[in-house]
Amino acid sequence: MLSEAERRSLQEIEQRLLADEPRFARTMNRQVHPWLFYGLLVVFGGLTVLLTVIGAFGPAFQCLLVTAAVLVFRRYPLRLR
């Protein structure tokens, strides 16, 4: 739990950040939709397994790359200006 002085300090920092860097502040407040992340993982992960089982290794590798990219971008999101 934060003390009253710490809360005031935090609010002051947030207000300064919002005034100085409004784009950054908007980006930090943006909600991420986890259903999109999990949906992409299920679809492309499932396709990877299915295509590997039926022997289509080229398309399976491509689906594996997309699955890996989703995991990487989830961990390290792109910050576009």
PDB file of C-alpha atoms in Angstrom:
ATOM      1  CA  MET A   1       0.000   0.000   0.000  1.00  0.00           C
ATOM      2  CA  LEU A   2       1.305   3.451  -0.868  1.00  0.00           C
ATOM      3  CA  SER A   3       1.419   6.258   1.626  1.00  0.00           C
ATOM      4  CA  GLU A   4      -0.376   9.510   0.900  1.00  0.00           C
ATOM      5  CA  ALA A   5       2.875  11.265  -0.014  1.00  0.00           C
ATOM      6  CA  GLU A   6       3.832   8.438  -2.382  1.00  0.00           C
ATOM      7  CA  ARG A   7       0.399   8.594  -4.038  1.00  0.00           C
ATOM      8  CA  ARG A   8       0.750  12.325  -4.580  1.00  0.00           C
ATOM      9  CA  SER A   9       4.227  11.838  -6.016  1.00  0.00           C
ATOM     10  CA  LEU A  10       2.961   9.124  -8.358  1.00  0.00           C
ATOM     11  CA  GLN A  11       0.074  11.309  -9.539  1.00  0.00           C
ATOM     12  CA  GLU A  12       2.473  14.185 -10.151  1.00  0.00           C
ATOM     13  CA  ILE A  13       4.764  11.943 -12.204  1.00  0.00           C
ATOM     14  CA  GLU A  14       1.805  10.649 -14.228  1.00  0.00           C
ATOM     15  CA  GLN A  15       0.583  14.190 -14.920  1.00  0.00           C
ATOM     16  CA  ARG A  16       4.055  15.316 -16.024  1.00  0.00           C
ATOM     17  CA  LEU A  17       4.383  12.280 -18.262  1.00  0.00           C
ATOM     18  CA  LEU A  18       0.996  12.960 -19.813  1.00  0.00           C
ATOM     19  CA  ALA A  19       1.953  16.590 -20.452  1.00  0.00           C
ATOM     20  CA  ASP A  20       5.439  15.824 -21.801  1.00  0.00           C
ATOM     21  CA  GLU A  21       4.800  12.601 -23.730  1.00  0.00           C
ATOM     22  CA  PRO A  22       1.083  12.244 -24.563  1.00  0.00           C
ATOM     23  CA  ARG A  23       1.646   9.489 -27.158  1.00  0.00           C
ATOM     24  CA  PHE A  24       3.609   7.368 -24.724  1.00  0.00           C
ATOM     25  CA  ALA A  25       0.974   7.852 -22.035  1.00  0.00           C
ATOM     26  CA  ARG A  26      -1.804   6.808 -24.446  1.00  0.00           C
ATOM     27  CA  THR A  27       0.178   3.746 -25.468  1.00  0.00           C
ATOM     28  CA  MET A  28       0.696   2.709 -21.860  1.00  0.00           C
ATOM     29  CA  ASN A  29      -3.033   3.035 -21.123  1.00  0.00           C
ATOM     30  CA  ARG A  30      -4.094   1.032 -24.187  1.00  0.00           C
ATOM     31  CA  GLN A  31      -5.822  -2.239 -23.384  1.00  0.00           C
ATOM     32  CA  VAL A  32      -4.465  -5.374 -25.053  1.00  0.00           C
ATOM     33  CA  HIS A  33      -6.943  -7.969 -26.274  1.00  0.00           C
ATOM     34  CA  PRO A  34      -5.636 -11.349 -25.100  1.00  0.00           C
ATOM     35  CA  TRP A  35      -8.272 -13.226 -27.120  1.00  0.00           C
ATOM     36  CA  LEU A  36      -6.496 -12.162 -30.334  1.00  0.00           C
ATOM     37  CA  PHE A  37      -3.184 -13.509 -29.034  1.00  0.00           C
ATOM     38  CA  TYR A  38      -4.646 -16.829 -27.958  1.00  0.00           C
ATOM     39  CA  GLY A  39      -6.715 -17.128 -31.132  1.00  0.00           C
ATOM     40  CA  LEU A  40      -3.660 -16.726 -33.341  1.00  0.00           C
ATOM     41  CA  LEU A  41      -1.729 -19.236 -31.234  1.00  0.00           C
ATOM     42  CA  VAL A  42      -4.506 -21.831 -31.437  1.00  0.00           C
ATOM     43  CA  VAL A  43      -5.081 -21.411 -35.177  1.00  0.00           C
ATOM     44  CA  PHE A  44      -1.475 -21.359 -36.333  1.00  0.00           C
ATOM     45  CA  GLY A  45      -0.250 -23.811 -33.701  1.00  0.00           C
ATOM     46  CA  GLY A  46      -2.995 -26.226 -34.686  1.00  0.00           C
ATOM     47  CA  LEU A  47      -2.221 -25.787 -38.362  1.00  0.00           C
ATOM     48  CA  THR A  48       1.443 -26.470 -37.643  1.00  0.00           C
ATOM     49  CA  VAL A  49       0.599 -29.775 -35.968  1.00  0.00           C
ATOM     50  CA  LEU A  50      -1.961 -30.777 -38.607  1.00  0.00           C
ATOM     51  CA  LEU A  51       0.305 -29.974 -41.542  1.00  0.00           C
ATOM     52  CA  THR A  52       3.215 -31.814 -39.934  1.00  0.00           C
ATOM     53  CA  VAL A  53       1.052 -34.909 -39.403  1.00  0.00           C
ATOM     54  CA  ILE A  54      -0.092 -34.984 -43.027  1.00  0.00           C
ATOM     55  CA  GLY A  55       3.443 -34.439 -44.279  1.00  0.00           C
ATOM     56  CA  ALA A  56       3.209 -30.896 -45.669  1.00  0.00           C
ATOM     57  CA  PHE A  57       6.437 -29.683 -44.113  1.00  0.00           C
ATOM     58  CA  GLY A  58       6.801 -26.423 -46.099  1.00  0.00           C
ATOM     59  CA  PRO A  59       3.451 -24.932 -45.037  1.00  0.00           C
ATOM     60  CA  ALA A  60       3.930 -26.378 -41.537  1.00  0.00           C
ATOM     61  CA  PHE A  61       7.213 -24.503 -41.211  1.00  0.00           C
ATOM     62  CA  GLN A  62       5.514 -21.279 -42.357  1.00  0.00           C
ATOM     63  CA  CYS A  63       2.776 -21.707 -39.737  1.00  0.00           C
ATOM     64  CA  LEU A  64       5.465 -22.400 -37.143  1.00  0.00           C
ATOM     65  CA  LEU A  65       7.156 -19.109 -38.085  1.00  0.00           C
ATOM     66  CA  VAL A  66       3.875 -17.218 -37.656  1.00  0.00           C
ATOM     67  CA  THR A  67       3.313 -18.880 -34.273  1.00  0.00           C
ATOM     68  CA  ALA A  68       6.819 -17.931 -33.167  1.00  0.00           C
ATOM     69  CA  ALA A  69       6.319 -14.348 -34.398  1.00  0.00           C
ATOM     70  CA  VAL A  70       3.104 -14.061 -32.359  1.00  0.00           C
ATOM     71  CA  LEU A  71       4.953 -15.224 -29.254  1.00  0.00           C
ATOM     72  CA  VAL A  72       7.849 -12.814 -29.873  1.00  0.00           C
ATOM     73  CA  PHE A  73       5.573  -9.839 -30.547  1.00  0.00           C
ATOM     74  CA  ARG A  74       3.590 -10.653 -27.432  1.00  0.00           C
ATOM     75  CA  ARG A  75       6.783 -10.455 -25.375  1.00  0.00           C
ATOM     76  CA  TYR A  76       8.293  -7.495 -27.263  1.00  0.00           C
ATOM     77  CA  PRO A  77       5.422  -5.420 -28.722  1.00  0.00           C
ATOM     78  CA  LEU A  78       6.046  -3.005 -31.562  1.00  0.00           C
ATOM     79  CA  ARG A  79       5.889   0.653 -30.608  1.00  0.00           C
ATOM     80  CA  LEU A  80       4.835   2.534 -33.711  1.00  0.00           C
ATOM     81  CA  ARG A  81       5.054   6.295 -33.820  1.00  0.00           C
TER      82      ARG A  81
END
